[in-house]
Tab-separated table of C-alpha atoms in Angstrom:
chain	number	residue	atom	x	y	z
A	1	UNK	CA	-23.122	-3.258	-2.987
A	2	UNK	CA	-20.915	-5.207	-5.569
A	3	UNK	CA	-17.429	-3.108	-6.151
A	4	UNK	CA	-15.277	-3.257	-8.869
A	5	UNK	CA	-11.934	-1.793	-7.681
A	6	UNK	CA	-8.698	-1.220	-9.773
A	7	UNK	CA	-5.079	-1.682	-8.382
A	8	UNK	CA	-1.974	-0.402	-9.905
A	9	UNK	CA	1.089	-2.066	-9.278
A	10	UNK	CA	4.024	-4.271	-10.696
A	11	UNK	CA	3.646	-8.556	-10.840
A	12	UNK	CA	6.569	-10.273	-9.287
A	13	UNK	CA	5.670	-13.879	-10.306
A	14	UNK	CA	7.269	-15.324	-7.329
A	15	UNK	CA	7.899	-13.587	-3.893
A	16	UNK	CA	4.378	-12.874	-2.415
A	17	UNK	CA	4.116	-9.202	-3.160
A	18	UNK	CA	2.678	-6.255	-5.050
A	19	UNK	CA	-0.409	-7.660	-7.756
A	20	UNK	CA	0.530	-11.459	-6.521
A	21	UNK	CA	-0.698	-9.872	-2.932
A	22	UNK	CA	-3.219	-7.508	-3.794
A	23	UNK	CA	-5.629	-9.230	-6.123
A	24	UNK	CA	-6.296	-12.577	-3.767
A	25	UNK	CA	-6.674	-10.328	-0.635
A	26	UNK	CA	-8.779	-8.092	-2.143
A	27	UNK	CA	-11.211	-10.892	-3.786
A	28	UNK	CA	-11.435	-12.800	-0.647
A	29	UNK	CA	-12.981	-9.123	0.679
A	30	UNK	CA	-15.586	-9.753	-1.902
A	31	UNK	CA	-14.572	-7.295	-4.508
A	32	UNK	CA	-14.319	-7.565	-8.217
A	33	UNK	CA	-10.339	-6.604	-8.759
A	34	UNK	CA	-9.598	-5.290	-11.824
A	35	UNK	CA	-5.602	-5.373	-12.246
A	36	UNK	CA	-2.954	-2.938	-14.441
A	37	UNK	CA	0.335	-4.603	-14.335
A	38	UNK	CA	3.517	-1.610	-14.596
A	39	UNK	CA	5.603	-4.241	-15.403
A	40	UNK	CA	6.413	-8.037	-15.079
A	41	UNK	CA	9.322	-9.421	-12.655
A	42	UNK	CA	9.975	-12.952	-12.586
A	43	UNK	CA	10.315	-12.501	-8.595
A	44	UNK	CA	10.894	-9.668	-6.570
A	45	UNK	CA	14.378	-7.860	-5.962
A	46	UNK	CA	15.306	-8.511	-2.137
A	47	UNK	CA	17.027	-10.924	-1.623
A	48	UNK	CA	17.005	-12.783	-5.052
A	49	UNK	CA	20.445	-13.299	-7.155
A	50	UNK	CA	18.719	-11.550	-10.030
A	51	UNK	CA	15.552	-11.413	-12.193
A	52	UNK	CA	13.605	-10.703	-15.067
A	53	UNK	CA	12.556	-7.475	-15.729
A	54	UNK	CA	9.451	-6.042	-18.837
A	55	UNK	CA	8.712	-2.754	-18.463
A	56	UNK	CA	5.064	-2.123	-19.298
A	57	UNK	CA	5.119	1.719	-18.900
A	58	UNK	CA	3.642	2.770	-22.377
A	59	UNK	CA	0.804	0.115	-22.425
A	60	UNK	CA	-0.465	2.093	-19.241
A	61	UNK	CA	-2.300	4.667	-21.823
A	62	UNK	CA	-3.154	2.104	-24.050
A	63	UNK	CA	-4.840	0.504	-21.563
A	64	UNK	CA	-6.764	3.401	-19.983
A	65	UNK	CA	-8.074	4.642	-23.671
A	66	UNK	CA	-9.220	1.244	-24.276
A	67	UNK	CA	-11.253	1.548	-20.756
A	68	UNK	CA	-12.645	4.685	-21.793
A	69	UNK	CA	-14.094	3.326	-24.852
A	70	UNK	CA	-15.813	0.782	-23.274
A	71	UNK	CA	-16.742	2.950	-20.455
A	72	UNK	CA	-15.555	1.139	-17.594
A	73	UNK	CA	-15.184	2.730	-14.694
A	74	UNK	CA	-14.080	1.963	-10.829
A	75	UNK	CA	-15.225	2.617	-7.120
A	76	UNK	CA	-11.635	2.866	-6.011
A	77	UNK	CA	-8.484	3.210	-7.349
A	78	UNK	CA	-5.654	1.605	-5.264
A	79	UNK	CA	-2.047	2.201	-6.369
A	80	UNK	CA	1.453	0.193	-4.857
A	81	UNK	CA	4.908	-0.093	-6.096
A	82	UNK	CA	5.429	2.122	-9.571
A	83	UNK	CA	8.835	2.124	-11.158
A	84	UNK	CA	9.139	5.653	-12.574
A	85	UNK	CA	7.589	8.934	-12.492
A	86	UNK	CA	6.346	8.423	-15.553
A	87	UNK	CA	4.290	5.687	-14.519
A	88	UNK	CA	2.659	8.417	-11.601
A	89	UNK	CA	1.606	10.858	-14.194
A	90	UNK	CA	-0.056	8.154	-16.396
A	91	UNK	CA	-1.759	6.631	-12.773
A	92	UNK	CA	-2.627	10.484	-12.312
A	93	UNK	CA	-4.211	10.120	-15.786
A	94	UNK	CA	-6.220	7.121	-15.073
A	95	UNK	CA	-7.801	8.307	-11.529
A	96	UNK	CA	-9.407	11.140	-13.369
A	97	UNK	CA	-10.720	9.333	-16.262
A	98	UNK	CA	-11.629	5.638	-14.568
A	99	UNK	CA	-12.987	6.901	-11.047
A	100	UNK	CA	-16.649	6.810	-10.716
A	101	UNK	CA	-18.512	9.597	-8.562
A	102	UNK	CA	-17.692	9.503	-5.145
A	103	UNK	CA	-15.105	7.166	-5.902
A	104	UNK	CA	-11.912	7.012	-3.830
A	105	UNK	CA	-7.872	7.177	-4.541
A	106	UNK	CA	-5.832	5.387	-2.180
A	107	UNK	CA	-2.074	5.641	-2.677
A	108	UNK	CA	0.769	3.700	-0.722
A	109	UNK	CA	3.658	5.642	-1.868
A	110	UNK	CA	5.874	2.280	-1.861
A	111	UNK	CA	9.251	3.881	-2.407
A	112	UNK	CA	11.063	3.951	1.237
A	113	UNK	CA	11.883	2.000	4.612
A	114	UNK	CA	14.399	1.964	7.288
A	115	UNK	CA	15.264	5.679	6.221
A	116	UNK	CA	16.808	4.967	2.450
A	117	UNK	CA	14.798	4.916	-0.470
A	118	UNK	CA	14.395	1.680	-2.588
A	119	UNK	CA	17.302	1.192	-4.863
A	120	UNK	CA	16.406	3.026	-8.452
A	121	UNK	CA	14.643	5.926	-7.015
A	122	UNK	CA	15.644	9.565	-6.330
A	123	UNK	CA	14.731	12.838	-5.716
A	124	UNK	CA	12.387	13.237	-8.666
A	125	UNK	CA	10.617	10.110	-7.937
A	126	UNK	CA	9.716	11.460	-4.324
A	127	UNK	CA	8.705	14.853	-6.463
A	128	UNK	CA	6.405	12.849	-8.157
A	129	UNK	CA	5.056	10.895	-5.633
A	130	UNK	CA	4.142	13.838	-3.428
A	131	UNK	CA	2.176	15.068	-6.297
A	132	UNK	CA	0.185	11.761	-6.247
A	133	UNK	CA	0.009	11.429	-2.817
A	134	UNK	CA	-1.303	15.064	-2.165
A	135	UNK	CA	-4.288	14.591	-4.592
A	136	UNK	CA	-5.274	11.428	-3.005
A	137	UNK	CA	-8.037	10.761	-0.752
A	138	UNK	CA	-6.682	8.023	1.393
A	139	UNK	CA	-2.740	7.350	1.545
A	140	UNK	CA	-1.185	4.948	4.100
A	141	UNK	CA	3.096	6.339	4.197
A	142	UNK	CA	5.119	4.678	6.852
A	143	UNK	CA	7.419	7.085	8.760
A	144	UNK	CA	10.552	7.290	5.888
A	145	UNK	CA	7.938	7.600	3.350
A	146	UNK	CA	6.565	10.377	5.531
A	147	UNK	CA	9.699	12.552	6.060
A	148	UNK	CA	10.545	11.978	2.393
A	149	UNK	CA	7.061	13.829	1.773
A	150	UNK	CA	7.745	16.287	3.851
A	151	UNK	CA	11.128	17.410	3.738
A	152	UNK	CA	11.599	16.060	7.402
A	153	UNK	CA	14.552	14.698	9.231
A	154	UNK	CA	13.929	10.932	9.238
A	155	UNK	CA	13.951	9.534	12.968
A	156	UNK	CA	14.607	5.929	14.125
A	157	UNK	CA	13.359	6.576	17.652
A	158	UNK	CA	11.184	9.059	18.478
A	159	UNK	CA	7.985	10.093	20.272
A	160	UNK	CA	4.425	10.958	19.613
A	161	UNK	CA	5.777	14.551	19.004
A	162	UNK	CA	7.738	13.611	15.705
A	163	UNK	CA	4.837	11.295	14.581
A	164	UNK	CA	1.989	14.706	15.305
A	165	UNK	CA	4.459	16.725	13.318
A	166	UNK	CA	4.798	14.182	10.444
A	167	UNK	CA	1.035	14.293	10.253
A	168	UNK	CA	0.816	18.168	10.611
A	169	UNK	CA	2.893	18.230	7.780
A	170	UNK	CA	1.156	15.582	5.700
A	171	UNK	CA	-1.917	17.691	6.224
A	172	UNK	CA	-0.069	21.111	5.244
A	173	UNK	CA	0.665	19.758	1.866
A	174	UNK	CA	-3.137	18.564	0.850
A	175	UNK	CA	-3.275	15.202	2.533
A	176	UNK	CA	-6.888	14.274	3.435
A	177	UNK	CA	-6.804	10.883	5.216
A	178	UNK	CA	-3.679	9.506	6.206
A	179	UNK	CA	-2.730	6.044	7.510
A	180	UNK	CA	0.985	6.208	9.288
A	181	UNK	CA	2.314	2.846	8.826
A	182	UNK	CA	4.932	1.648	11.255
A	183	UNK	CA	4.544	3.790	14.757
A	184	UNK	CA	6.357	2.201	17.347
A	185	UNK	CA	6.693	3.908	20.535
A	186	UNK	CA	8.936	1.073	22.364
A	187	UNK	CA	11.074	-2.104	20.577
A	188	UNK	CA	8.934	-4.320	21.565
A	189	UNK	CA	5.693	-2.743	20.015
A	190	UNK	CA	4.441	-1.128	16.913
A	191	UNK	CA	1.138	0.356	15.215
A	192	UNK	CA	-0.510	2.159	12.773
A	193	UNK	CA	-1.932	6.198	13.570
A	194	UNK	CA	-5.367	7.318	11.817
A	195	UNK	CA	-5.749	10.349	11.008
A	196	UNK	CA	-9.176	11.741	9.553
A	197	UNK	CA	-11.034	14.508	9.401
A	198	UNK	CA	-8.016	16.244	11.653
A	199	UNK	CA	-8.476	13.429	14.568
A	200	UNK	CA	-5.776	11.478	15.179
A	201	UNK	CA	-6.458	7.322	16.651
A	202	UNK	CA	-3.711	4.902	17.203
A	203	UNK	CA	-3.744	0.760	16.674
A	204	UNK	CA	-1.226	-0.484	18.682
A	205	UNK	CA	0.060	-4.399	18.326
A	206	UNK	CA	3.450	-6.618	19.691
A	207	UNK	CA	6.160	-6.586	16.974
A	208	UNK	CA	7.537	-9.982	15.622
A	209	UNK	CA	11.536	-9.813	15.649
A	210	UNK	CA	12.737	-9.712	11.789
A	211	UNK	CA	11.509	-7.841	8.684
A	212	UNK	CA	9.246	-9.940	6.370
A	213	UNK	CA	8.668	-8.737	2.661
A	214	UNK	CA	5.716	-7.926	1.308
A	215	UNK	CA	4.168	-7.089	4.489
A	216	UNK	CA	3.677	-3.664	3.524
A	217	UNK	CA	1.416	-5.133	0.002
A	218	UNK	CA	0.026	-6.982	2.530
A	219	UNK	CA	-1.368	-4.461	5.053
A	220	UNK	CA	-2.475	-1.972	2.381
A	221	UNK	CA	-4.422	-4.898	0.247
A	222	UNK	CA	-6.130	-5.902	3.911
A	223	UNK	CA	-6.900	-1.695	4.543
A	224	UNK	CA	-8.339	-1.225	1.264
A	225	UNK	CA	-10.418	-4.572	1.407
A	226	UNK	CA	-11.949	-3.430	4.630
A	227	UNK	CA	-12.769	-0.116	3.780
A	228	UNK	CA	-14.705	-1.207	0.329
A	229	UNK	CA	-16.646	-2.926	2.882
A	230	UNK	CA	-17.589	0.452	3.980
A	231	UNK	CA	-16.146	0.449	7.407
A	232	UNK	CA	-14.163	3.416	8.807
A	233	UNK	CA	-10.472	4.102	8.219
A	234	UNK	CA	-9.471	2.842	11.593
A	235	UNK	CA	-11.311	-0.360	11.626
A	236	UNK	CA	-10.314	-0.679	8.419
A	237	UNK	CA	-6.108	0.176	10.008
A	238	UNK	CA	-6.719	-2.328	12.510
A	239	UNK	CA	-8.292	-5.185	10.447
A	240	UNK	CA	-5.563	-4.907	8.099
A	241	UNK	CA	-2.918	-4.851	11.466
A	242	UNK	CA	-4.418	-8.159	12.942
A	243	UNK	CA	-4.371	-9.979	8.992
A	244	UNK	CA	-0.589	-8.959	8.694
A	245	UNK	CA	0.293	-9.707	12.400
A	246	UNK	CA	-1.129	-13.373	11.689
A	247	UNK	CA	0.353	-13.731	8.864
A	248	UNK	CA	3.741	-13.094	9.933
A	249	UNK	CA	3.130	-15.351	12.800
A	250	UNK	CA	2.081	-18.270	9.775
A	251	UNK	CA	5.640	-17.502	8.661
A	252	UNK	CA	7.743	-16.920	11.200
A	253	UNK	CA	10.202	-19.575	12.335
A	254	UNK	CA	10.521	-21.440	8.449
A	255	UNK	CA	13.847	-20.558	7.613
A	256	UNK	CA	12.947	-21.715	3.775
A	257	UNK	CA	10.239	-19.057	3.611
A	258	UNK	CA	12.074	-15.942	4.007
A	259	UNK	CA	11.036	-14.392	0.638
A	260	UNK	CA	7.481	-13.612	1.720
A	261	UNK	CA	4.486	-14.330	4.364
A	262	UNK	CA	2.134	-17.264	3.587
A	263	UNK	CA	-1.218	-14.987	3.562
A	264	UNK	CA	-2.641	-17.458	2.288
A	265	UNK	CA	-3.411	-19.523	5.725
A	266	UNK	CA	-4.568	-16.329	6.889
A	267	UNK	CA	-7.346	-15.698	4.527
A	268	UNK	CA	-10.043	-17.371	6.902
A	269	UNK	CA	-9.430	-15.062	9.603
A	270	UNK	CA	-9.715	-12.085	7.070
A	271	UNK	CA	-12.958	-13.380	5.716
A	272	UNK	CA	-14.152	-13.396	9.273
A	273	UNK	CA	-12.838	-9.875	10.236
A	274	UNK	CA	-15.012	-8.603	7.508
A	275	UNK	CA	-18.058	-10.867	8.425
A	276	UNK	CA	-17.604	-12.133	5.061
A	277	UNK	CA	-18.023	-16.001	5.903
C-alpha cells in the first residue's frame, strides 16, 4: 500500500538534520512525505557561529485549514524538533484533524541529551511535550528525554533497573509504545529498548567514540520508514540502529564533516533493509 505520511519539524538548510533528514530517508522507504516546516534556519545551532532564524509558528493553522479544505489526510503523523509550546498545541491540532483511521502519531520529543535540555527550552516546554507525548501512539525518548517526562533523576550510568523504571513510568503516564533511545549498559556499547504491548526487547550495537549531530533525525526518520513498511516496532528499532551505525561509520574520521553524518552513502543499505531494491 502507497502511504502518504506527514512530518513536522524545523528546515536547517545546511547541517544534515531535522526536514533536510527526514524527507530523503523517508522517500527512499517508498513513502509519499508530505512536509510542514516550524520554521527556516539557514543551518543548525551546534556548533555554527550563528544563523538565520524565520519563525513559521502562525502559518502552522493556516496550513492545516487549508488541508482540511481539500481533504487531505495522512497514514502517519511524525513530529521532530518544535521550537515552542505553541507549536505542540497547533501539532496537537493537526493529528486530530489530518490523521486518517487507524492512522498513527509518532513523536520524538527532541528537546534533551546528555542530561540538559536544548538551549531555549524550559519547564513549560517539557509540560507541553509530555502532553504530546502521552497522546501519542509511538514515541522514541532517549534516557534525558525520559526522566524529563517523568519527573526522574537523570542517570549517566546505570543499569537495566533505572531503564525498567523509566519505562514503568512512561507507561504510568499514557505512553503506548515506546522506543528508549540511547541504552548503554557498558562504554563500549549502546542500544535501543522496545517496549510494546507491556514487553520489553533490547537492540544492542558497538558505540562509535564522539557525538555526531543529527543522528537522533536520523534514527527516528529510519524507525518511522520501517514501520510504514508495516514491520514491527523492533525490527523497525533495529533497522533504524544498523542505518545510523553505518552512517556514522561513512563519517567518522573526516575532520571537515563534523556538522552532520553523510546518510546519504548509506541509503543503499537502507533500501535493502527494507527489501525495497
Amino acid at each position: 500500500m502507497y502511504k502518504r505520511i506527514l512530518t513536522i519539524q524545523d528546515i536547517s538548510c545546511v547541517g544534515q538534520c531535522s526536514l533536510t533528514v527526514a524527507l530523503p530517508i523517508l522517500s527512499a522507504a517508498g513513502l509519499e512525505t508530505a512536509i510542514l516546516p516550524s520554521a527556516v534556519l539557514s543551518n543548525h545551532t551546534g556548533g555554527f557561529s550563528g544563523w538565520t532564524f524565520t519563525d513559521l509558528t502562525e502559518d502552522m493553522p493556516k496550513i492545516r485549514e487549508q488541508w482540511e479544505k481539500e481533504n487531505i489526510g495522512f497514514s502517519a503523523v511524525y513530529t521532530g524538533y518544535l521550537g515552542s509550546a505553541k507549536q505542540i498545541d497547533y501539532v496537537k491540532d493537526i493529528a486530530a484533524s489530518r490523521l486518517e483511521s487507524g492512522g498513527r502519531l509518532i513523536v520524538d520529543p527532541a528537546m534533551a541529551d546528555n542530561g540538559k535540555l536544548y538551549a531555549g527550552f524550559d519547564s513549560v516546554f517539557v509540560d507541553a511535550m509530555k502532553k504530546l507525548v502521552f497522546s501519542a501512539d509511538i514515541i522514541l525518548p532517549n534516557i534525558t528525554e525520559a526522566a524529563l517526562l517523568t519527573d526522574s533523576e537523570y542517570k549517566e550510568e546505570y543499569d537495566s533497573s533505572y531503564t525498567d523504571m523509566l519505562i514503568s513510568r512512561l507507561t504510568d503516564n499514557g505512553a503506548k509504545t515506546i522506543i528508549l533511545t540511547g541504552v548503554g549498559y557498558s562504554p563500549e556499547k549502546t542500544g535501543v529498548l522496545v517496549c510494546e504491548n507491556g514487553k520489553q526487547t533490547y537492540y544492542e550495537h558497538r558505540k562509535i567514540a564522539g557525538g555526531c549531530h543529527g543522528t537522533g533525525d536520523v534514527y527516528a526518520s529510519a524507525f518511522v520508514g520501517a514501520l510504514e513498511n508495516d514491520l514491527s516496532a523492533f525490527e523497525s528499532a533495529k533497522i533504524a540502529a544498523d542505518f545510523t551505525l553505518e552512517c556514522i561509520e561513512k563519517t567518522h574520521g573526516d575532520e571537515n564533516h563534523w556538522y552532520g553524518v553523510k546518510f546519504e552513502l548509506a541509503i543503499p543499505t537502507l533500501i535493502k533493509l527494507l527489501k525495497l531494491g
